[in-house]
Amino acid sequence: MQDVGALALLPVVTILVVAVLTRRTLFAMLCGTLVGAVLLGGWGFFDSWIGYFGASMADETLQWLMLVVVLFGILITLFERSGAVREFAAWAERFVNSRRKSTVLSFLLAIVLFVDDYLNVLTVGTSMKAVTDRYTVPRTELGTIMKLTAAPIAVIVPFSTWALFFAGLLEAQGVTSNGSGFGAYLESIPYIFFGWIALAIAALVAFGVFPKLGVLKKDIARAEATGDVFPVGTTADERAAEGALPLDAEVGEFAVSGDGAERAVAAAPADAPAAGPATGATAVATRAPELAKPRPWNFLVPITVMIAVTILTEVDVLKGTVAALLVAIVMYTAQRRLKVKAVFEAAFDGVGSMLFVIVLTALAFMVQHMNIDLKLADFVIASTEPVMIGALLPAMVFLVCGVYAYATGSFWDLAAVITPIVIPLALAMDVNPIIAGAAVFSGAALGSTTCLYGDGIILASRSIGIKPLNLMSAILPYAGIAAALSLIGYLVVGFLGL
């Protein structure tokens, strides 16, 4: 390990600057890892880079995440090829007859999927973009609503992957209530300010009563004027990957409708796989005819099985995803929606669709390992220690954790590293350790909600078919407001001595 002081910030700064200048997240991540390799390995930076790549691939957390991502990629492809998503969208549209109802339904679905933030963003994005597209809701707005909900709801509902992990951290530090860390976590929930405030903002955005800010304001105005729900700069290939055609294109017999309300159906065999729905001022060639009575159960049953198995297996998302995949395969082959050969083709294509996410996530884990060896956490903590007085401790912990999580893409790892430092510090300063722990958890949720190369943003952007930078840029103003209000909240409880 090397202590390079402020230079430990250089890889993170490089990633952010290159991403903004080039709008290419993968290239920015590669540049950041190269800078980190130079700092750690000097002239032997190439060997250093290879070593950290190997270390990240050997990380059990990354291996688990890759399995989840790959399996979910296969499941999403099966949903699309079988027409399950298209039917769910058609069914949901019976209850959604306005723009506001489409965004509110997206928010409510994100609340229901509180079990895990990965499960949340992948499911909401996959299922709801077809519905919101119909009402020209920008993809960035859908992404903002679901990301402002995913980690915050997971961190304040005690029966989620986040809550169980954080409860374990509290118990490991001897912080318990009624003899358990879970009891202490229950007491901390009212003080996880970022979670509550972000959820409130997400609800207000979904209901259309929160002011439109920054990039999202421009995207909404553009979507309303042109019907295009994709961010500026989206290429034809990226649109095609989402099943969308160029603006003003024609499909089959039908000209594209300017209001995005019509769908075009191309002549094709009835058992051909279905493409996505119409998108804004674009249209989509659906290879299968529209069903007079859509059957949403082909989508809802696998998702329900996923949630149920995840909960029943002590919140194991991997087992839940496997169960949903098996149920989907049985249902679609039994109904003759897909032949066995088509299932295997969908599996290969599903894995391929997630390659970008896998590579980006592997590079993100490299950055995390490099930050540990560069002692970035030690530098950040040492820089804030001079102002770490008791009344300021909760606010400073939240600020440090939020900035560190945003800069590094490390959330659970951050909590695992910071909690053993913060809890003894809080006890020494006569600060309520439960509130100090809540500040750590709030900071982790803030990072997950905003970090450009965090797994939450990467998976969410994949599910709605836009770039991570577009999604992060839209979210930042709203998450920034939630963070500022949370900071004020921790200052208040700190000075009140709660």
CSV table of C-alpha atoms in Angstrom, one decimal:
chain,number,residue,atom,x,y,z
A,1,MET,CA,0.0,0.0,0.0
A,2,GLN,CA,1.1,3.5,-0.7
A,3,ASP,CA,0.2,6.8,1.0
A,4,VAL,CA,0.2,9.4,-1.7
A,5,GLY,CA,-1.9,12.0,0.1
A,6,ALA,CA,-4.1,14.2,-2.1
A,7,LEU,CA,-2.8,12.4,-5.2
A,8,ALA,CA,-5.2,9.6,-4.1
A,9,LEU,CA,-8.0,11.7,-5.6
A,10,LEU,CA,-6.4,11.7,-9.1
A,11,PRO,CA,-7.9,8.5,-10.5
A,12,VAL,CA,-11.4,9.6,-9.4
A,13,VAL,CA,-10.9,13.1,-10.8
A,14,THR,CA,-9.6,11.7,-14.1
A,15,ILE,CA,-12.7,9.5,-14.4
A,16,LEU,CA,-15.1,12.4,-13.8
A,17,VAL,CA,-13.3,14.8,-16.1
A,18,VAL,CA,-12.8,12.4,-19.0
A,19,ALA,CA,-16.4,11.2,-18.7
A,20,VAL,CA,-17.8,14.8,-19.0
A,21,LEU,CA,-15.4,15.7,-21.8
A,22,THR,CA,-15.9,12.6,-23.9
A,23,ARG,CA,-19.3,11.4,-22.7
A,24,ARG,CA,-17.8,7.9,-22.8
A,25,THR,CA,-18.0,6.2,-19.4
A,26,LEU,CA,-16.0,3.1,-20.4
A,27,PHE,CA,-13.1,5.1,-21.8
A,28,ALA,CA,-13.2,7.3,-18.7
A,29,MET,CA,-13.0,4.3,-16.4
A,30,LEU,CA,-10.1,2.9,-18.4
A,31,CYS,CA,-8.2,6.2,-18.0
A,32,GLY,CA,-8.9,6.3,-14.3
A,33,THR,CA,-7.5,2.8,-13.8
A,34,LEU,CA,-4.4,3.6,-15.8
A,35,VAL,CA,-3.8,6.7,-13.7
A,36,GLY,CA,-4.2,4.6,-10.6
A,37,ALA,CA,-1.8,2.0,-11.9
A,38,VAL,CA,0.8,4.6,-12.6
A,39,LEU,CA,0.5,6.0,-9.0
A,40,LEU,CA,0.8,2.5,-7.5
A,41,GLY,CA,3.2,0.8,-9.9
A,42,GLY,CA,5.3,3.6,-11.4
A,43,TRP,CA,7.2,2.5,-14.5
A,44,GLY,CA,5.7,-0.9,-13.9
A,45,PHE,CA,2.2,0.4,-14.3
A,46,PHE,CA,1.2,-2.2,-16.9
A,47,ASP,CA,2.0,-5.1,-14.6
A,48,SER,CA,0.2,-3.2,-11.8
A,49,TRP,CA,-2.9,-2.7,-14.0
A,50,ILE,CA,-3.0,-6.4,-14.9
A,51,GLY,CA,-2.6,-7.3,-11.2
A,52,TYR,CA,-5.5,-5.1,-10.2
A,53,PHE,CA,-7.6,-6.4,-13.0
A,54,GLY,CA,-7.0,-9.9,-11.7
A,55,ALA,CA,-7.7,-8.9,-8.2
A,56,SER,CA,-11.1,-7.4,-9.2
A,57,MET,CA,-12.1,-10.5,-11.2
A,58,ALA,CA,-11.2,-12.6,-8.1
A,59,ASP,CA,-13.4,-10.5,-5.9
A,60,GLU,CA,-16.3,-12.7,-4.8
A,61,THR,CA,-18.7,-9.7,-4.8
A,62,LEU,CA,-17.9,-9.0,-8.4
A,63,GLN,CA,-18.4,-12.6,-9.3
A,64,TRP,CA,-21.8,-12.7,-7.6
A,65,LEU,CA,-22.8,-9.4,-9.3
A,66,MET,CA,-21.7,-10.7,-12.7
A,67,LEU,CA,-23.9,-13.8,-12.2
A,68,VAL,CA,-26.9,-11.7,-11.3
A,69,VAL,CA,-26.3,-9.4,-14.3
A,70,VAL,CA,-25.9,-12.2,-16.8
A,71,LEU,CA,-29.0,-14.1,-15.5
A,72,PHE,CA,-31.0,-10.9,-15.6
A,73,GLY,CA,-29.8,-10.2,-19.1
A,74,ILE,CA,-31.1,-13.6,-20.2
A,75,LEU,CA,-34.4,-13.0,-18.3
A,76,ILE,CA,-34.9,-9.6,-20.0
A,77,THR,CA,-34.2,-11.1,-23.4
A,78,LEU,CA,-36.8,-13.8,-22.8
A,79,PHE,CA,-39.3,-11.2,-21.7
A,80,GLU,CA,-38.7,-9.4,-25.0
A,81,ARG,CA,-38.6,-12.4,-27.3
A,82,SER,CA,-41.7,-13.9,-25.8
A,83,GLY,CA,-43.7,-10.7,-26.0
A,84,ALA,CA,-44.2,-10.7,-22.2
A,85,VAL,CA,-43.0,-7.1,-21.8
A,86,ARG,CA,-45.1,-5.9,-24.7
A,87,GLU,CA,-48.2,-7.6,-23.2
A,88,PHE,CA,-47.5,-6.2,-19.8
A,89,ALA,CA,-47.2,-2.7,-21.3
A,90,ALA,CA,-50.4,-3.1,-23.2
A,91,TRP,CA,-52.2,-4.3,-20.0
A,92,ALA,CA,-50.7,-1.5,-17.9
A,93,GLU,CA,-51.9,1.1,-20.4
A,94,ARG,CA,-55.5,0.1,-19.6
A,95,PHE,CA,-54.9,1.7,-16.2
A,96,VAL,CA,-52.6,4.5,-17.4
A,97,ASN,CA,-54.2,7.1,-19.6
A,98,SER,CA,-52.0,10.1,-18.9
A,99,ARG,CA,-48.4,11.1,-18.5
A,100,ARG,CA,-48.7,11.6,-14.8
A,101,LYS,CA,-50.2,8.1,-14.2
A,102,SER,CA,-47.3,6.5,-16.1
A,103,THR,CA,-44.7,8.1,-13.9
A,104,VAL,CA,-46.7,7.5,-10.7
A,105,LEU,CA,-47.0,3.8,-11.6
A,106,SER,CA,-43.2,3.7,-12.2
A,107,PHE,CA,-42.7,5.1,-8.7
A,108,LEU,CA,-45.1,2.8,-7.0
A,109,LEU,CA,-43.5,-0.3,-8.7
A,110,ALA,CA,-40.1,0.9,-7.5
A,111,ILE,CA,-41.5,1.1,-3.9
A,112,VAL,CA,-42.9,-2.4,-4.2
A,113,LEU,CA,-39.5,-3.8,-5.3
A,114,PHE,CA,-37.8,-2.7,-2.1
A,115,VAL,CA,-36.0,-6.0,-1.6
A,116,ASP,CA,-32.9,-5.0,-3.5
A,117,ASP,CA,-31.8,-2.0,-5.6
A,118,TYR,CA,-30.4,-4.2,-8.4
A,119,LEU,CA,-33.7,-6.0,-8.7
A,120,ASN,CA,-35.5,-2.7,-8.5
A,121,VAL,CA,-33.9,-0.8,-11.3
A,122,LEU,CA,-33.7,-3.7,-13.7
A,123,THR,CA,-37.3,-4.6,-13.3
A,124,VAL,CA,-38.8,-1.1,-13.3
A,125,GLY,CA,-36.7,0.0,-16.3
A,126,THR,CA,-37.5,-3.1,-18.3
A,127,SER,CA,-41.2,-3.1,-17.6
A,128,MET,CA,-42.1,0.6,-17.5
A,129,LYS,CA,-40.1,2.3,-20.4
A,130,ALA,CA,-42.7,0.9,-22.8
A,131,VAL,CA,-45.5,2.6,-20.9
A,132,THR,CA,-43.7,5.9,-20.3
A,133,ASP,CA,-42.5,6.1,-23.9
A,134,ARG,CA,-46.1,6.2,-25.0
A,135,TYR,CA,-46.6,9.4,-23.1
A,136,THR,CA,-43.3,10.9,-24.2
A,137,VAL,CA,-41.7,10.7,-20.8
A,138,PRO,CA,-37.9,11.1,-21.3
A,139,ARG,CA,-35.9,8.0,-20.4
A,140,THR,CA,-33.9,10.2,-18.1
A,141,GLU,CA,-37.0,11.1,-16.2
A,142,LEU,CA,-38.0,7.5,-15.7
A,143,GLY,CA,-34.4,6.8,-14.6
A,144,THR,CA,-34.4,9.7,-12.2
A,145,ILE,CA,-37.6,8.5,-10.5
A,146,MET,CA,-36.5,4.9,-10.2
A,147,LYS,CA,-32.9,5.7,-9.0
A,148,LEU,CA,-34.2,8.3,-6.4
A,149,THR,CA,-36.3,5.4,-5.1
A,150,ALA,CA,-34.2,2.2,-5.5
A,151,ALA,CA,-31.4,2.7,-2.9
A,152,PRO,CA,-33.4,5.0,-0.6
A,153,ILE,CA,-36.3,2.5,-0.2
A,154,ALA,CA,-33.9,-0.4,0.3
A,155,VAL,CA,-32.1,1.5,3.1
A,156,ILE,CA,-35.2,2.5,5.0
A,157,VAL,CA,-37.2,-0.8,4.7
A,158,PRO,CA,-35.7,-3.2,7.2
A,159,PHE,CA,-36.3,-6.3,5.1
A,160,SER,CA,-33.9,-5.7,2.3
A,161,THR,CA,-30.4,-6.6,1.3
A,162,TRP,CA,-29.1,-3.2,2.4
A,163,ALA,CA,-30.8,-3.3,5.8
A,164,LEU,CA,-29.6,-6.8,6.7
A,165,PHE,CA,-26.0,-6.0,5.7
A,166,PHE,CA,-26.0,-2.7,7.7
A,167,ALA,CA,-27.7,-4.3,10.7
A,168,GLY,CA,-24.8,-6.8,10.7
A,169,LEU,CA,-22.3,-4.0,10.7
A,170,LEU,CA,-23.9,-2.4,13.8
A,171,GLU,CA,-24.0,-5.7,15.7
A,172,ALA,CA,-20.3,-6.3,14.9
A,173,GLN,CA,-19.5,-3.0,16.5
A,174,GLY,CA,-21.5,-3.8,19.6
A,175,VAL,CA,-24.4,-1.4,18.8
A,176,THR,CA,-27.5,-3.3,19.6
A,177,SER,CA,-31.1,-2.8,20.8
A,178,ASN,CA,-33.0,-5.5,22.5
A,179,GLY,CA,-29.9,-7.6,22.1
A,180,SER,CA,-29.5,-7.4,18.3
A,181,GLY,CA,-28.1,-5.2,15.6
A,182,PHE,CA,-31.4,-5.5,13.7
A,183,GLY,CA,-33.1,-3.8,16.6
A,184,ALA,CA,-30.5,-1.0,16.5
A,185,TYR,CA,-31.0,-0.7,12.7
A,186,LEU,CA,-34.8,-0.3,13.3
A,187,GLU,CA,-34.0,2.6,15.6
A,188,SER,CA,-31.7,4.2,13.0
A,189,ILE,CA,-34.3,4.3,10.3
A,190,PRO,CA,-35.9,7.6,11.3
A,191,TYR,CA,-32.4,9.2,11.0
A,192,ILE,CA,-31.6,7.9,7.6
A,193,PHE,CA,-32.5,11.3,6.2
A,194,PHE,CA,-31.3,10.9,2.7
A,195,GLY,CA,-33.5,7.9,2.2
A,196,TRP,CA,-36.6,9.7,3.4
A,197,ILE,CA,-36.0,12.9,1.5
A,198,ALA,CA,-35.0,11.3,-1.8
A,199,LEU,CA,-38.1,9.2,-1.7
A,200,ALA,CA,-40.2,12.3,-1.1
A,201,ILE,CA,-38.5,14.1,-4.1
A,202,ALA,CA,-39.0,11.0,-6.3
A,203,ALA,CA,-42.7,11.0,-5.4
A,204,LEU,CA,-43.1,14.7,-6.2
A,205,VAL,CA,-41.3,14.3,-9.5
A,206,ALA,CA,-43.5,11.4,-10.4
A,207,PHE,CA,-46.6,13.4,-9.6
A,208,GLY,CA,-45.3,16.3,-11.6
A,209,VAL,CA,-45.3,18.9,-8.8
A,210,PHE,CA,-41.5,19.2,-8.3
A,211,PRO,CA,-39.7,21.9,-10.3
A,212,LYS,CA,-38.0,20.6,-13.5
A,213,LEU,CA,-34.2,21.1,-13.1
A,214,GLY,CA,-31.1,21.0,-15.1
A,215,VAL,CA,-30.7,18.3,-17.8
A,216,LEU,CA,-34.1,16.8,-17.1
A,217,LYS,CA,-35.8,20.1,-17.7
A,218,LYS,CA,-34.3,20.3,-21.2
A,219,ASP,CA,-35.1,16.6,-21.9
A,220,ILE,CA,-38.7,17.1,-20.9
A,221,ALA,CA,-39.1,20.2,-23.0
A,222,ARG,CA,-37.5,18.4,-26.0
A,223,ALA,CA,-39.7,15.3,-25.6
A,224,GLU,CA,-42.8,17.4,-25.4
A,225,ALA,CA,-41.8,19.4,-28.5
A,226,THR,CA,-40.4,16.5,-30.7
A,227,GLY,CA,-41.7,13.3,-29.1
A,228,ASP,CA,-38.2,12.0,-28.8
A,229,VAL,CA,-37.6,10.3,-25.4
A,230,PHE,CA,-33.9,9.6,-25.9
A,231,PRO,CA,-31.2,12.0,-24.7
A,232,VAL,CA,-29.4,14.3,-27.1
A,233,GLY,CA,-26.6,12.5,-28.8
A,234,THR,CA,-28.2,9.0,-28.8
A,235,THR,CA,-26.9,7.3,-31.9
A,236,ALA,CA,-28.9,5.3,-34.5
A,237,ASP,CA,-27.3,2.1,-33.3
A,238,GLU,CA,-28.3,2.8,-29.7
A,239,ARG,CA,-31.8,3.5,-30.7
A,240,ALA,CA,-31.9,0.3,-32.8
A,241,ALA,CA,-30.7,-1.7,-29.7
A,242,GLU,CA,-33.8,-0.4,-27.9
A,243,GLY,CA,-36.0,-1.4,-30.7
A,244,ALA,CA,-36.6,2.2,-31.9
A,245,LEU,CA,-36.4,3.5,-35.4
A,246,PRO,CA,-35.1,6.9,-36.6
A,247,LEU,CA,-37.5,9.8,-36.3
A,248,ASP,CA,-39.9,10.2,-39.2
A,249,ALA,CA,-39.2,6.6,-40.3
A,250,GLU,CA,-41.8,4.3,-41.7
A,251,VAL,CA,-42.6,0.7,-40.8
A,252,GLY,CA,-44.6,-1.7,-42.8
A,253,GLU,CA,-47.8,0.0,-44.1
A,254,PHE,CA,-47.9,2.7,-41.5
A,255,ALA,CA,-46.1,6.1,-41.4
A,256,VAL,CA,-44.7,7.0,-38.0
A,257,SER,CA,-47.1,9.1,-35.9
A,258,GLY,CA,-45.8,12.4,-34.6
A,259,ASP,CA,-47.4,11.9,-31.2
A,260,GLY,CA,-46.0,8.5,-30.7
A,261,ALA,CA,-49.4,7.1,-30.0
A,262,GLU,CA,-49.6,4.6,-32.8
A,263,ARG,CA,-47.8,1.4,-33.4
A,264,ALA,CA,-46.7,-0.2,-36.6
A,265,VAL,CA,-46.9,-3.9,-37.3
A,266,ALA,CA,-44.6,-5.5,-39.8
A,267,ALA,CA,-45.7,-8.6,-41.7
A,268,ALA,CA,-44.1,-11.6,-40.0
A,269,PRO,CA,-44.9,-15.0,-38.7
A,270,ALA,CA,-47.1,-15.1,-35.6
A,271,ASP,CA,-44.5,-16.9,-33.6
A,272,ALA,CA,-41.7,-14.4,-34.4
A,273,PRO,CA,-40.2,-12.6,-31.4
A,274,ALA,CA,-41.6,-9.2,-30.6
A,275,ALA,CA,-39.7,-6.0,-30.6
A,276,GLY,CA,-40.3,-3.1,-28.2
A,277,PRO,CA,-43.1,-0.5,-28.2
A,278,ALA,CA,-43.3,2.8,-30.0
A,279,THR,CA,-41.0,5.4,-28.5
A,280,GLY,CA,-41.9,9.1,-28.6
A,281,ALA,CA,-41.9,10.2,-32.2
A,282,THR,CA,-40.4,6.9,-33.2
A,283,ALA,CA,-42.2,3.7,-34.1
A,284,VAL,CA,-41.2,0.1,-33.5
A,285,ALA,CA,-41.7,-2.9,-35.8
A,286,THR,CA,-43.5,-5.4,-33.8
A,287,ARG,CA,-43.1,-8.8,-35.4
A,288,ALA,CA,-46.1,-10.3,-33.6
A,289,PRO,CA,-49.6,-9.0,-34.0
A,290,GLU,CA,-51.2,-7.1,-31.2
A,291,LEU,CA,-53.3,-9.3,-28.9
A,292,ALA,CA,-56.9,-8.4,-28.3
A,293,LYS,CA,-56.6,-9.4,-24.7
A,294,PRO,CA,-53.0,-8.9,-23.4
A,295,ARG,CA,-51.9,-11.4,-20.7
A,296,PRO,CA,-49.7,-9.7,-18.2
A,297,TRP,CA,-49.1,-12.9,-16.2
A,298,ASN,CA,-46.2,-13.9,-18.5
A,299,PHE,CA,-44.3,-11.0,-17.0
A,300,LEU,CA,-45.9,-10.7,-13.6
A,301,VAL,CA,-45.6,-14.4,-12.6
A,302,PRO,CA,-41.7,-14.7,-13.0
A,303,ILE,CA,-41.3,-11.3,-11.3
A,304,THR,CA,-43.5,-12.3,-8.4
A,305,VAL,CA,-41.5,-15.6,-8.1
A,306,MET,CA,-38.3,-13.6,-8.1
A,307,ILE,CA,-39.4,-11.4,-5.2
A,308,ALA,CA,-40.9,-14.3,-3.2
A,309,VAL,CA,-37.8,-16.5,-3.6
A,310,THR,CA,-35.5,-13.6,-2.8
A,311,ILE,CA,-37.3,-12.9,0.4
A,312,LEU,CA,-37.7,-16.6,1.4
A,313,THR,CA,-33.9,-17.3,0.9
A,314,GLU,CA,-32.8,-14.6,3.3
A,315,VAL,CA,-32.8,-11.9,0.6
A,316,ASP,CA,-30.6,-13.8,-1.9
A,317,VAL,CA,-31.2,-12.0,-5.2
A,318,LEU,CA,-29.2,-14.6,-7.2
A,319,LYS,CA,-31.5,-17.5,-6.1
A,320,GLY,CA,-34.5,-15.3,-6.9
A,321,THR,CA,-33.3,-14.5,-10.4
A,322,VAL,CA,-32.6,-18.2,-11.1
A,323,ALA,CA,-36.1,-19.2,-9.9
A,324,ALA,CA,-37.7,-16.5,-12.1
A,325,LEU,CA,-35.6,-17.6,-15.1
A,326,LEU,CA,-36.7,-21.2,-14.7
A,327,VAL,CA,-40.3,-20.3,-14.3
A,328,ALA,CA,-40.2,-18.0,-17.4
A,329,ILE,CA,-38.6,-20.8,-19.6
A,330,VAL,CA,-41.2,-23.3,-18.5
A,331,MET,CA,-44.1,-20.9,-19.1
A,332,TYR,CA,-42.9,-19.7,-22.5
A,333,THR,CA,-42.0,-23.2,-23.9
A,334,ALA,CA,-45.3,-24.7,-22.5
A,335,GLN,CA,-47.3,-21.9,-24.3
A,336,ARG,CA,-45.2,-22.5,-27.4
A,337,ARG,CA,-44.2,-18.8,-27.4
A,338,LEU,CA,-40.6,-19.9,-27.7
A,339,LYS,CA,-39.0,-23.1,-28.9
A,340,VAL,CA,-36.1,-24.6,-27.0
A,341,LYS,CA,-33.7,-23.4,-29.7
A,342,ALA,CA,-35.1,-19.9,-29.4
A,343,VAL,CA,-34.6,-20.1,-25.6
A,344,PHE,CA,-30.9,-20.9,-26.1
A,345,GLU,CA,-30.6,-18.1,-28.7
A,346,ALA,CA,-32.1,-15.7,-26.2
A,347,ALA,CA,-29.7,-16.8,-23.5
A,348,PHE,CA,-26.7,-16.1,-25.7
A,349,ASP,CA,-28.1,-12.7,-26.8
A,350,GLY,CA,-28.9,-11.9,-23.2
A,351,VAL,CA,-25.4,-12.5,-22.1
A,352,GLY,CA,-24.1,-10.4,-24.9
A,353,SER,CA,-26.4,-7.5,-24.1
A,354,MET,CA,-24.8,-7.3,-20.6
A,355,LEU,CA,-21.1,-7.3,-21.8
A,356,PHE,CA,-20.8,-3.5,-21.5
A,357,VAL,CA,-22.2,-3.6,-18.0
A,358,ILE,CA,-19.9,-6.5,-17.0
A,359,VAL,CA,-16.7,-4.7,-18.3
A,360,LEU,CA,-17.7,-1.4,-16.8
A,361,THR,CA,-18.4,-3.1,-13.4
A,362,ALA,CA,-15.1,-4.9,-13.5
A,363,LEU,CA,-13.3,-1.6,-14.1
A,364,ALA,CA,-15.3,0.0,-11.3
A,365,PHE,CA,-14.1,-2.8,-8.9
A,366,MET,CA,-10.5,-2.1,-10.1
A,367,VAL,CA,-11.0,1.5,-9.0
A,368,GLN,CA,-12.3,0.4,-5.6
A,369,HIS,CA,-9.2,-1.8,-5.0
A,370,MET,CA,-6.9,0.9,-6.2
A,371,ASN,CA,-8.5,3.5,-3.8
A,372,ILE,CA,-8.0,1.1,-0.9
A,373,ASP,CA,-4.3,0.8,-1.7
A,374,LEU,CA,-4.0,4.5,-2.3
A,375,LYS,CA,-5.5,5.0,1.2
A,376,LEU,CA,-8.1,7.4,-0.2
A,377,ALA,CA,-10.4,6.8,2.8
A,378,ASP,CA,-7.6,7.6,5.2
A,379,PHE,CA,-6.9,10.8,3.4
A,380,VAL,CA,-10.5,11.9,3.4
A,381,ILE,CA,-10.9,11.1,7.1
A,382,ALA,CA,-7.7,12.8,8.0
A,383,SER,CA,-8.8,15.9,6.1
A,384,THR,CA,-12.0,16.2,8.1
A,385,GLU,CA,-10.7,15.2,11.5
A,386,PRO,CA,-9.9,18.9,12.5
A,387,VAL,CA,-13.6,19.7,12.5
A,388,MET,CA,-14.9,16.4,13.9
A,389,ILE,CA,-16.4,17.8,17.1
A,390,GLY,CA,-19.3,16.0,18.7
A,391,ALA,CA,-22.1,18.3,17.4
A,392,LEU,CA,-20.8,18.1,13.9
A,393,LEU,CA,-20.0,14.4,13.8
A,394,PRO,CA,-23.2,13.2,12.2
A,395,ALA,CA,-23.1,15.8,9.5
A,396,MET,CA,-19.4,15.3,8.8
A,397,VAL,CA,-19.9,11.5,8.7
A,398,PHE,CA,-22.7,11.9,6.1
A,399,LEU,CA,-20.7,14.4,4.1
A,400,VAL,CA,-17.5,12.3,4.1
A,401,CYS,CA,-19.4,9.1,3.3
A,402,GLY,CA,-21.5,10.7,0.6
A,403,VAL,CA,-18.5,12.3,-1.2
A,404,TYR,CA,-16.4,9.1,-0.8
A,405,ALA,CA,-19.2,6.9,-2.1
A,406,TYR,CA,-19.9,9.2,-5.1
A,407,ALA,CA,-16.2,9.4,-5.9
A,408,THR,CA,-15.3,5.8,-5.7
A,409,GLY,CA,-18.5,3.8,-6.5
A,410,SER,CA,-18.1,1.9,-3.2
A,411,PHE,CA,-21.2,1.7,-1.1
A,412,TRP,CA,-21.4,-1.5,1.0
A,413,ASP,CA,-17.6,-1.6,1.1
A,414,LEU,CA,-17.6,2.0,2.3
A,415,ALA,CA,-19.9,1.2,5.1
A,416,ALA,CA,-17.8,-1.8,6.1
A,417,VAL,CA,-14.7,0.3,6.2
A,418,ILE,CA,-16.1,3.5,7.8
A,419,THR,CA,-18.5,2.0,10.4
A,420,PRO,CA,-15.7,0.5,12.6
A,421,ILE,CA,-14.1,4.0,12.6
A,422,VAL,CA,-17.2,6.0,13.1
A,423,ILE,CA,-18.9,4.0,15.9
A,424,PRO,CA,-15.9,4.2,18.4
A,425,LEU,CA,-15.4,7.9,17.5
A,426,ALA,CA,-19.1,8.6,18.2
A,427,LEU,CA,-18.9,6.8,21.6
A,428,ALA,CA,-15.7,8.7,22.5
A,429,MET,CA,-17.5,12.0,21.6
A,430,ASP,CA,-20.7,11.1,23.5
A,431,VAL,CA,-22.6,11.0,20.3
A,432,ASN,CA,-25.5,8.6,19.7
A,433,PRO,CA,-23.9,5.7,17.8
A,434,ILE,CA,-27.2,4.8,16.1
A,435,ILE,CA,-27.4,8.3,14.6
A,436,ALA,CA,-23.8,8.1,13.5
A,437,GLY,CA,-24.5,4.8,11.9
A,438,ALA,CA,-27.5,6.2,10.1
A,439,ALA,CA,-25.3,9.0,8.7
A,440,VAL,CA,-23.0,6.3,7.2
A,441,PHE,CA,-26.0,4.5,5.6
A,442,SER,CA,-27.4,7.7,4.2
A,443,GLY,CA,-24.0,8.5,2.6
A,444,ALA,CA,-23.9,5.1,1.1
A,445,ALA,CA,-27.4,5.5,-0.4
A,446,LEU,CA,-26.4,9.0,-1.7
A,447,GLY,CA,-23.4,7.4,-3.5
A,448,SER,CA,-25.4,4.6,-5.0
A,449,THR,CA,-28.0,7.1,-6.3
A,450,THR,CA,-25.5,9.4,-8.0
A,451,CYS,CA,-22.2,7.7,-8.8
A,452,LEU,CA,-21.4,7.6,-12.5
A,453,TYR,CA,-19.6,4.3,-12.4
A,454,GLY,CA,-21.5,2.8,-9.5
A,455,ASP,CA,-23.3,-0.5,-10.2
A,456,GLY,CA,-26.7,1.2,-9.5
A,457,ILE,CA,-26.3,3.8,-12.2
A,458,ILE,CA,-24.8,1.3,-14.6
A,459,LEU,CA,-27.6,-1.2,-14.2
A,460,ALA,CA,-30.3,1.4,-14.3
A,461,SER,CA,-29.0,3.1,-17.4
A,462,ARG,CA,-28.8,-0.4,-19.1
A,463,SER,CA,-32.4,-1.2,-18.2
A,464,ILE,CA,-33.7,2.1,-19.8
A,465,GLY,CA,-31.3,2.1,-22.7
A,466,ILE,CA,-29.4,5.3,-22.2
A,467,LYS,CA,-25.8,6.1,-21.2
A,468,PRO,CA,-24.8,6.3,-17.5
A,469,LEU,CA,-23.6,9.9,-17.9
A,470,ASN,CA,-27.0,11.0,-19.2
A,471,LEU,CA,-28.7,9.4,-16.2
A,472,MET,CA,-26.3,10.7,-13.6
A,473,SER,CA,-26.5,14.3,-15.1
A,474,ALA,CA,-30.3,14.2,-14.8
A,475,ILE,CA,-30.3,12.9,-11.2
A,476,LEU,CA,-27.6,15.1,-9.7
A,477,PRO,CA,-29.7,18.3,-9.1
A,478,TYR,CA,-32.4,16.3,-7.3
A,479,ALA,CA,-30.0,14.1,-5.3
A,480,GLY,CA,-28.0,17.3,-4.5
A,481,ILE,CA,-31.1,18.9,-2.9
A,482,ALA,CA,-31.8,15.7,-0.9
A,483,ALA,CA,-28.2,15.6,0.2
A,484,ALA,CA,-28.2,19.3,1.3
A,485,LEU,CA,-31.4,18.8,3.3
A,486,SER,CA,-30.0,15.7,4.8
A,487,LEU,CA,-26.9,17.6,5.9
A,488,ILE,CA,-29.0,20.2,7.6
A,489,GLY,CA,-30.9,17.4,9.3
A,490,TYR,CA,-27.7,15.9,10.7
A,491,LEU,CA,-26.5,19.3,11.9
A,492,VAL,CA,-29.8,19.8,13.7
A,493,VAL,CA,-29.7,16.4,15.5
A,494,GLY,CA,-26.1,16.9,16.2
A,495,PHE,CA,-26.5,20.2,18.0
A,496,LEU,CA,-29.7,19.0,19.7
A,497,GLY,CA,-27.6,16.2,21.1
A,498,LEU,CA,-30.2,13.5,20.3
